[in-house]
Coordinates of C-alpha atoms in Angstrom, one line a residue:
X1 CA -12.2 -29.7 40.9
X2 CA -10.4 -26.9 38.7
X3 CA -9.4 -23.6 40.6
X4 CA -8.8 -21.5 37.4
X5 CA -11.8 -19.5 35.6
X6 CA -11.7 -18.7 32.3
X7 CA -11.9 -14.8 31.1
X8 CA -13.6 -14.1 28.2
X9 CA -11.9 -11.6 26.0
X10 CA -14.0 -8.4 24.5
X11 CA -13.9 -7.1 21.4
X12 CA -13.9 -3.2 21.0
X13 CA -13.6 -3.5 17.4
X14 CA -15.1 -6.3 15.4
X15 CA -15.4 -6.4 11.3
X16 CA -18.3 -8.3 10.2
X17 CA -17.9 -8.1 6.2
X18 CA -14.7 -7.0 3.6
X19 CA -16.3 -5.7 0.7
X20 CA -13.1 -4.8 -1.5
X21 CA -9.6 -4.6 -1.0
X22 CA -7.8 -2.8 -3.9
X23 CA -4.4 -1.0 -4.6
X24 CA -4.6 1.4 -7.4
X25 CA -2.2 3.0 -9.5
X26 CA -3.5 6.2 -10.9
X27 CA -2.2 7.9 -13.8
X28 CA -1.9 11.7 -14.5
X29 CA -5.4 13.3 -14.7
X30 CA -7.3 10.3 -13.0
X31 CA -10.9 11.3 -11.8
X32 CA -13.5 8.7 -10.0
X33 CA -17.1 9.7 -10.4
X34 CA -18.0 9.4 -6.8
X35 CA -20.3 7.0 -4.8
X36 CA -21.8 6.5 -1.7
X37 CA -22.2 3.4 0.2
X38 CA -23.8 2.0 3.5
X39 CA -20.4 0.6 4.4
X40 CA -17.0 2.0 5.9
X41 CA -13.9 2.7 3.6
X42 CA -10.7 3.9 4.2
X43 CA -7.9 5.3 1.5
X44 CA -4.4 5.5 2.5
X45 CA -2.1 7.3 -0.1
X46 CA 1.0 5.0 -0.3
X47 CA 2.8 7.2 -3.1
X48 CA 2.3 10.8 -4.3
X49 CA -0.8 12.9 -3.5
X50 CA -4.2 12.7 -4.5
X51 CA -7.2 15.1 -4.0
X52 CA -10.0 13.6 -2.2
X53 CA -13.9 14.4 -1.4
X54 CA -16.1 13.7 1.7
X55 CA -19.6 15.3 1.4
X56 CA -18.9 19.0 1.0
X57 CA -15.1 18.9 1.8
X58 CA -12.4 18.5 -0.8
X59 CA -8.7 18.3 0.5
X60 CA -5.5 17.3 -1.0
X61 CA -4.5 13.9 0.9
X62 CA -0.3 13.5 0.6
X63 CA 1.8 10.5 0.6
X64 CA 1.4 8.5 4.5
X65 CA -2.0 9.6 5.0
X66 CA -5.3 7.6 5.6
X67 CA -8.9 9.2 5.3
X68 CA -12.5 7.4 6.5
X69 CA -15.5 7.4 4.9
X70 CA -18.4 6.6 7.3
X71 CA -21.5 4.9 6.0
X72 CA -23.6 6.9 4.0
X73 CA -20.8 9.5 2.8
X74 CA -20.2 10.8 -0.8
X75 CA -17.2 10.6 -1.9
X76 CA -14.3 10.6 -4.9
X77 CA -10.7 10.6 -5.5
X78 CA -8.8 12.0 -8.4
X79 CA -5.4 12.9 -9.1
X80 CA -3.1 15.4 -11.1
X81 CA -0.4 13.4 -10.9
X82 CA 0.8 9.9 -10.9
X83 CA -0.1 8.7 -7.3
X84 CA -0.9 5.1 -5.8
X85 CA -3.5 4.5 -2.9
X86 CA -5.0 1.5 -0.8
X87 CA -8.8 1.3 -0.8
X88 CA -10.3 -1.1 1.8
X89 CA -14.2 -1.2 2.4
X90 CA -15.7 -3.0 5.1
X91 CA -18.6 -3.5 7.3
X92 CA -18.3 -2.6 11.1
X93 CA -21.4 -2.1 13.4
X94 CA -18.9 -1.6 16.6
X95 CA -19.5 1.6 18.7
X96 CA -16.1 2.3 18.6
X97 CA -15.8 3.0 14.8
X98 CA -17.3 6.6 15.8
X99 CA -13.9 7.6 16.0
X100 CA -13.4 7.1 12.5
X101 CA -15.9 9.6 11.4
X102 CA -14.3 12.9 9.8
X103 CA -10.6 11.7 10.5
X104 CA -7.7 11.9 8.7
X105 CA -4.7 10.4 10.0
X106 CA -1.1 10.2 9.5
X107 CA 0.4 6.3 9.2
X108 CA 3.6 5.2 11.3
X109 CA 5.7 2.5 10.1
X110 CA 3.7 -0.5 11.8
X111 CA 0.3 0.7 10.6
X112 CA 2.1 0.7 7.3
X113 CA 3.2 -2.8 7.7
X114 CA -0.3 -4.0 8.4
X115 CA -1.8 -2.3 5.0
X116 CA 0.9 -4.3 3.2
X117 CA -0.2 -7.7 5.4
X118 CA -3.8 -6.8 4.3
X119 CA -2.9 -6.6 0.5
X120 CA -0.6 -9.8 0.8
X121 CA -3.1 -11.7 2.3
X122 CA -6.0 -10.3 -0.3
X123 CA -3.6 -11.6 -3.1
X124 CA -3.3 -15.3 -1.3
X125 CA -6.9 -15.4 -0.4
X126 CA -8.8 -14.1 -3.3
X127 CA -8.6 -13.8 -7.3
X128 CA -8.5 -10.8 -9.8
X129 CA -6.3 -7.9 -10.1
X130 CA -6.0 -5.3 -7.0
X131 CA -6.6 -2.6 -9.3
X132 CA -10.0 -3.4 -11.1
X133 CA -12.2 -0.8 -9.7
X134 CA -15.2 -2.1 -11.1
X135 CA -14.9 -5.1 -8.5
X136 CA -18.1 -5.7 -6.4
X137 CA -16.8 -8.3 -4.4
X138 CA -14.3 -10.5 -3.5
X139 CA -14.2 -14.0 -5.3
X140 CA -12.3 -16.8 -2.8
X141 CA -9.7 -19.2 -4.7
X142 CA -9.9 -22.3 -4.0
X143 CA -6.3 -23.1 -2.7
X144 CA -6.5 -20.2 -0.7
X145 CA -3.8 -20.8 2.8
X146 CA -5.4 -21.9 6.1
X147 CA -6.5 -19.1 8.1
X148 CA -6.3 -16.3 5.5
X149 CA -9.3 -14.8 6.0
X150 CA -8.9 -14.5 9.5
X151 CA -5.6 -12.5 9.2
X152 CA -7.5 -10.0 7.1
X153 CA -9.7 -9.3 9.4
X154 CA -7.1 -9.7 12.8
X155 CA -5.0 -7.2 10.3
X156 CA -8.0 -4.4 9.8
X157 CA -9.0 -4.9 13.4
X158 CA -5.3 -4.2 14.7
X159 CA -4.4 -1.4 12.4
X160 CA -8.0 0.5 13.4
X161 CA -7.0 -0.1 17.1
X162 CA -3.4 1.3 17.0
X163 CA -4.7 4.4 15.3
X164 CA -7.4 4.7 17.8
X165 CA -5.2 4.8 20.3
X166 CA -3.2 7.6 19.0
X167 CA -4.3 9.2 16.6
X168 CA -0.6 10.7 15.1
X169 CA 1.6 7.9 14.7
X170 CA 1.9 5.0 16.7
X171 CA 5.5 4.2 17.7
X172 CA 5.4 1.7 20.5
X173 CA 8.0 -0.7 19.7
X174 CA 11.3 -1.5 21.7
X175 CA 14.3 0.5 21.3
X176 CA 16.0 -2.6 19.1
X177 CA 13.2 -2.2 16.6
X178 CA 13.0 1.5 16.6
X179 CA 16.7 1.5 15.4
X180 CA 16.2 -1.2 13.0
X181 CA 12.9 0.8 11.4
X182 CA 15.4 4.0 11.0
X183 CA 18.4 2.4 9.3
X184 CA 15.6 1.0 7.4
X185 CA 14.3 4.4 6.5
X186 CA 17.7 5.6 5.7
X187 CA 18.5 2.7 3.5
X188 CA 15.3 3.4 1.7
X189 CA 15.9 7.1 1.6
X190 CA 19.6 6.0 0.0
X191 CA 18.2 3.6 -2.6
X192 CA 15.8 6.5 -3.7
X193 CA 18.4 9.0 -4.1
X194 CA 20.4 6.7 -6.1
X195 CA 17.7 4.8 -8.4
X196 CA 19.7 5.8 -11.6
X197 CA 22.6 3.6 -10.6
X198 CA 23.1 -0.5 -9.6
X199 CA 23.7 -0.3 -6.1
X200 CA 25.8 -3.1 -4.8
X201 CA 24.9 -5.1 -1.3
X202 CA 28.6 -3.8 0.1
X203 CA 27.9 -0.6 -0.7
X204 CA 24.7 -0.2 0.5
X205 CA 25.8 -2.1 3.8
X206 CA 28.7 0.7 3.8
X207 CA 26.6 3.6 3.6
X208 CA 24.5 2.1 6.6
X209 CA 27.7 1.3 8.6
X210 CA 26.4 -2.3 9.0
X211 CA 27.6 -5.6 8.1
X212 CA 26.1 -7.4 4.9
X213 CA 24.6 -10.0 7.0
X214 CA 22.4 -7.3 9.5
X215 CA 21.8 -5.4 6.2
X216 CA 19.7 -8.9 4.8
X217 CA 18.6 -9.3 8.4
X218 CA 16.6 -5.8 8.3
X219 CA 15.3 -6.3 4.9
X220 CA 14.2 -9.8 6.1
X221 CA 12.4 -8.1 9.2
X222 CA 10.9 -5.0 7.2
X223 CA 10.7 -5.9 3.6
X224 CA 10.1 -9.9 3.3
X225 CA 12.4 -9.7 0.3
X226 CA 16.0 -9.3 -0.4
X227 CA 17.9 -6.4 -0.5
X228 CA 18.7 -6.1 -4.4
X229 CA 14.7 -7.2 -5.2
X230 CA 13.7 -4.3 -3.2
X231 CA 15.9 -2.2 -4.9
X232 CA 15.0 -3.6 -8.3
X233 CA 11.3 -3.2 -7.3
X234 CA 11.6 0.7 -6.4
X235 CA 13.3 0.7 -9.9
X236 CA 10.1 -0.8 -11.3
X237 CA 7.7 1.4 -9.5
X238 CA 9.4 4.3 -10.2
X239 CA 8.9 3.3 -13.6
X240 CA 5.4 2.9 -13.6
X241 CA 5.1 6.6 -12.2
X242 CA 7.1 7.7 -15.7
X243 CA 4.9 5.9 -17.6
X244 CA 1.7 7.1 -16.1
X245 CA 3.1 10.7 -16.0
X246 CA 3.7 10.0 -19.6
X247 CA 6.3 12.6 -20.3
X248 CA 9.4 10.2 -21.2
X249 CA 9.5 7.1 -23.8
X250 CA 10.4 3.5 -22.6
X251 CA 14.4 4.0 -23.8
X252 CA 14.7 7.2 -21.9
X253 CA 12.9 5.5 -18.7
X254 CA 15.4 2.5 -19.0
X255 CA 18.4 5.7 -19.2
X256 CA 17.0 7.4 -16.3
X257 CA 16.7 4.1 -14.1
X258 CA 20.1 3.0 -14.7
X259 CA 19.2 0.2 -17.1
X260 CA 22.0 -0.9 -20.1
X261 CA 19.1 -0.8 -22.4
X262 CA 15.4 -0.8 -22.8
X263 CA 15.1 -4.6 -23.8
X264 CA 16.6 -5.7 -20.5
X265 CA 14.3 -2.9 -18.5
X266 CA 11.4 -4.2 -20.5
X267 CA 12.3 -7.9 -20.2
X268 CA 12.5 -6.9 -15.9
X269 CA 9.5 -4.7 -15.6
X270 CA 7.6 -7.9 -17.4
X271 CA 9.0 -10.2 -14.8
X272 CA 7.8 -8.0 -11.9
X273 CA 4.2 -6.9 -13.3
X274 CA 3.5 -9.6 -15.9
X275 CA 3.0 -6.9 -18.6
X276 CA 5.4 -5.1 -21.1
X277 CA 5.8 -1.4 -20.1
X278 CA 3.6 -0.7 -23.6
X279 CA 1.1 -2.8 -22.3
X280 CA 1.1 -1.1 -19.2
X281 CA 0.9 2.2 -20.6
X282 CA -2.1 1.3 -22.6
X283 CA -4.1 -0.1 -19.5
X284 CA -3.1 2.9 -17.7
X285 CA -4.6 5.1 -20.9
X286 CA -7.5 3.0 -21.0
X287 CA -8.3 3.8 -17.2
X288 CA -8.2 7.5 -17.6
X289 CA -10.4 7.4 -20.6
X290 CA -13.1 5.1 -19.2
X291 CA -15.8 6.9 -16.9
X292 CA -14.8 5.5 -14.2

């Protein structure tokens, strides 16, 4: 006879369905015509700033902020300058979701990583580009990794729970991980300031006052990629913003980002995005012209 008694764990938040998971890169002058639907949606501004309307209220949403649209709420988004956003729409009938009505919250590092994980699993699990505004449903890949849909549900739930526990920025972390986060942020700021240069591992480690091996470990933990790869990705993201702002030509952008020439820049841009800078420019401009 067993003396153990199992405990049925309670779910405060249940995600019933996911409708869309988007990562948008808005060109200057982008405007969405607006919509309402009978499920939840959150909009997180990953870069830049966007103007968001929720019901009768319009506000500027800066980088690092997230807004929730409750079921039935009319909403839209526009961007005067280049900006990026993550938009996730989902169904939940949990009473706890009432916390998010009319809420704008600031995102911390822990929540930001969860949003990155949601995007990563979306890529692993479902077909189609992340930035297609006309996608009305998620189409499963035939070869998606085991448990990928469950992870998406788990990451969304965890994000919501952490936001509920503290509606500023959640910082429940160990002292060691806090130091790691701070170092990563400082290195990222240094890279951003020197986006026009070529940086070596030795120089970056020296600025952070750590060893090269520690530097690599910090990026494995915080970015899931190599140091130089992360820096290249930053250059490409900045290049996208330059292209969307439409103030520089390709040669000027290559020079501003420290490339030896436009051909090398274009080759690396294609490797990272799957399209040339010119193709990217055309795709962005076509999105602005269409009545989305």
